Amino acid sequence: MDFHCHLDLYPDARKVYVEASDRVEFVWLVTTSPRAFAATSKVLPASERIFISPGLHPEVADKKFGELEMLLSQMELYSGVGEVGLDGSSRYKQHFELQKNIFQSVLQHSVTLGGRVLSIHSRSSAKEVLGLLEAHSGFGVAVLHWFTDSPSQLSRAKEMGCWFSVGPAMLASANGRRLAGQMPRDRVVPESDGPFAKVRGASVMPWEAATVAVKLAEIWGIQRKESELLLRANGLRLSRYLASSDGIHVSGG
Ligand code: MN
């Protein structure tokens, strides 16, 4: 399973889509803008195995702000939203206030709709992301993707009931492995974050997300079989939330 993939952005997306449909039990295809979501849904249709969600990536907040209303109306029909969130790194922080406006609107609308499952970007902004989640009780379920912040923010996220999607690129770094070691094992799912995430220069493919089971077994000090079973049970639980259509009611969110 792969819970965060920009499948539409691989050079040969149609081919990757066909292969992923064949080899991967469940793919969460996150999009970066409401228009991209509409276009992608036409060429790479959602299926039992491929879940596509509308999103508005914080890196393009300044260019796509005008599509916010479109996102809010798309959210009415889908239980998942992503990619959304904040990016406080030097390259994007000049639009941080705008990013916050968008993310707040998404959270507020999630509350109104009875809860949504969100795939969340939190680069250099975990403190603000968690603060906004706290301020919108009833927003649903947060899946923090490629979490790279401090151990203290991680433990705060853990207490708040957040999920984490972890990919091969994250586990290639010592810091990523250290953080993964502290994640709640019953709320971790695999992701590829392809084609952006790369390992040894090559984009991670959706069917490679599951390889995190090997490294997580080492990090957690358990058998590989056990980590595979854990990830699959978590994945099934999360994909069930995504499949539900009448709001997401989960404690801890
Ligand atoms: Mn991403």
mmCIF file of N, CA, C and O in Angstrom, residues 5 7-8 21 31 44 47 53 64 68 77 89 100 103 105-106 120 131 133 150 154 160 180 190 194 200 212:
data_model
loop_
_atom_site.group_PDB
_atom_site.id
_atom_site.type_symbol
_atom_site.label_atom_id
_atom_site.label_comp_id
_atom_site.label_asym_id
_atom_site.label_seq_id
_atom_site.Cartn_x
_atom_site.Cartn_y
_atom_site.Cartn_z
ATOM 1 N N CYS A 5 1.136 9.501 -2.726
ATOM 2 C CA CYS A 5 1.825 9.371 -4.011
ATOM 3 C C CYS A 5 1.285 10.411 -4.985
ATOM 4 O O CYS A 5 0.074 10.598 -5.087
ATOM 5 N N LEU A 7 1.002 10.293 -8.146
ATOM 6 C CA LEU A 7 1.062 9.372 -9.285
ATOM 7 C C LEU A 7 0.906 10.089 -10.623
ATOM 8 O O LEU A 7 1.519 9.711 -11.621
ATOM 9 N N ASP A 8 0.096 11.141 -10.631
ATOM 10 C CA ASP A 8 -0.139 11.878 -11.887
ATOM 11 C C ASP A 8 1.097 12.623 -12.384
ATOM 12 O O ASP A 8 1.118 13.086 -13.517
ATOM 13 N N SER A 21 -2.028 -0.295 -10.278
ATOM 14 C CA SER A 21 -3.336 -0.940 -10.111
ATOM 15 C C SER A 21 -3.187 -2.452 -10.026
ATOM 16 O O SER A 21 -3.981 -3.135 -9.386
ATOM 17 N N THR A 31 -3.179 15.160 -4.777
ATOM 18 C CA THR A 31 -2.951 16.140 -5.833
ATOM 19 C C THR A 31 -2.513 17.475 -5.218
ATOM 20 O O THR A 31 -2.685 17.703 -4.015
ATOM 21 N N LEU A 44 -6.862 9.494 -14.921
ATOM 22 C CA LEU A 44 -6.482 8.365 -14.073
ATOM 23 C C LEU A 44 -7.643 8.130 -13.098
ATOM 24 O O LEU A 44 -7.603 8.575 -11.958
ATOM 25 N N SER A 47 -10.463 4.098 -8.483
ATOM 26 C CA SER A 47 -10.945 2.722 -8.565
ATOM 27 C C SER A 47 -10.926 2.154 -7.157
ATOM 28 O O SER A 47 -10.634 2.875 -6.199
ATOM 29 N N SER A 53 -7.471 12.239 -4.128
ATOM 30 C CA SER A 53 -8.053 13.295 -3.290
ATOM 31 C C SER A 53 -7.691 14.689 -3.799
ATOM 32 O O SER A 53 -6.608 14.916 -4.326
ATOM 33 N N LYS A 64 -2.042 29.313 -6.326
ATOM 34 C CA LYS A 64 -3.324 28.603 -6.427
ATOM 35 C C LYS A 64 -4.368 29.060 -5.419
ATOM 36 O O LYS A 64 -5.418 28.434 -5.292
ATOM 37 N N LEU A 68 -9.140 28.056 -3.898
ATOM 38 C CA LEU A 68 -9.577 27.566 -2.584
ATOM 39 C C LEU A 68 -11.062 27.193 -2.556
ATOM 40 O O LEU A 68 -11.430 26.143 -2.028
ATOM 41 N N LEU A 77 -17.427 15.987 -1.500
ATOM 42 C CA LEU A 77 -17.664 14.677 -2.109
ATOM 43 C C LEU A 77 -16.623 13.616 -1.764
ATOM 44 O O LEU A 77 -16.782 12.459 -2.117
ATOM 45 N N SER A 89 9.765 26.515 5.435
ATOM 46 C CA SER A 89 11.173 26.594 5.019
ATOM 47 C C SER A 89 11.428 27.927 4.316
ATOM 48 O O SER A 89 10.497 28.586 3.843
ATOM 49 N N LYS A 100 -1.479 29.563 5.864
ATOM 50 C CA LYS A 100 -2.277 29.336 7.076
ATOM 51 C C LYS A 100 -3.759 29.587 6.809
ATOM 52 O O LYS A 100 -4.606 28.831 7.285
ATOM 53 N N PHE A 103 -5.050 26.511 4.958
ATOM 54 C CA PHE A 103 -5.119 25.314 5.803
ATOM 55 C C PHE A 103 -6.235 25.441 6.848
ATOM 56 O O PHE A 103 -6.977 24.483 7.106
ATOM 57 N N SER A 105 -8.989 27.173 6.513
ATOM 58 C CA SER A 105 -10.265 26.996 5.809
ATOM 59 C C SER A 105 -10.557 25.519 5.590
ATOM 60 O O SER A 105 -11.697 25.065 5.732
ATOM 61 N N VAL A 106 -9.508 24.768 5.210
ATOM 62 C CA VAL A 106 -9.674 23.331 4.971
ATOM 63 C C VAL A 106 -10.093 22.625 6.265
ATOM 64 O O VAL A 106 -11.000 21.788 6.273
ATOM 65 N N ILE A 120 -1.018 15.452 5.260
ATOM 66 C CA ILE A 120 -0.499 16.771 5.642
ATOM 67 C C ILE A 120 1.019 16.927 5.516
ATOM 68 O O ILE A 120 1.799 16.113 6.020
ATOM 69 N N GLY A 131 -0.766 23.111 16.107
ATOM 70 C CA GLY A 131 -1.582 24.144 16.760
ATOM 71 C C GLY A 131 -2.916 24.313 16.041
ATOM 72 O O GLY A 131 -3.972 24.406 16.681
ATOM 73 N N LEU A 133 -4.403 22.092 14.094
ATOM 74 C CA LEU A 133 -5.204 20.868 14.269
ATOM 75 C C LEU A 133 -5.917 20.913 15.615
ATOM 76 O O LEU A 133 -7.110 20.606 15.724
ATOM 77 N N SER A 150 11.048 17.951 15.155
ATOM 78 C CA SER A 150 11.775 17.509 16.345
ATOM 79 C C SER A 150 11.063 16.363 17.061
ATOM 80 O O SER A 150 9.859 16.178 16.910
ATOM 81 N N LEU A 154 7.053 15.534 17.554
ATOM 82 C CA LEU A 154 6.554 14.201 17.217
ATOM 83 C C LEU A 154 5.749 13.615 18.372
ATOM 84 O O LEU A 154 4.659 13.056 18.172
ATOM 85 N N MET A 160 -1.750 13.581 20.191
ATOM 86 C CA MET A 160 -2.962 14.114 19.572
ATOM 87 C C MET A 160 -3.672 13.088 18.698
ATOM 88 O O MET A 160 -4.751 13.360 18.175
ATOM 89 N N ALA A 180 11.206 7.724 13.201
ATOM 90 C CA ALA A 180 10.346 6.552 12.965
ATOM 91 C C ALA A 180 10.355 5.620 14.179
ATOM 92 O O ALA A 180 9.353 4.974 14.485
ATOM 93 N N PRO A 190 2.812 3.037 5.012
ATOM 94 C CA PRO A 190 3.857 3.327 4.030
ATOM 95 C C PRO A 190 3.436 4.413 3.038
ATOM 96 O O PRO A 190 2.242 4.611 2.789
ATOM 97 N N GLY A 194 6.415 9.506 -4.399
ATOM 98 C CA GLY A 194 6.957 9.612 -5.746
ATOM 99 C C GLY A 194 6.097 10.551 -6.569
ATOM 100 O O GLY A 194 4.950 10.785 -6.226
ATOM 101 N N ARG A 200 18.716 7.023 -4.098
ATOM 102 C CA ARG A 200 19.848 6.861 -5.027
ATOM 103 C C ARG A 200 19.519 7.400 -6.419
ATOM 104 O O ARG A 200 19.776 6.767 -7.445
ATOM 105 N N VAL A 212 9.399 -0.239 3.172
ATOM 106 C CA VAL A 212 9.696 0.336 4.496
ATOM 107 C C VAL A 212 9.521 -0.694 5.618
ATOM 108 O O VAL A 212 10.072 -0.522 6.694
#
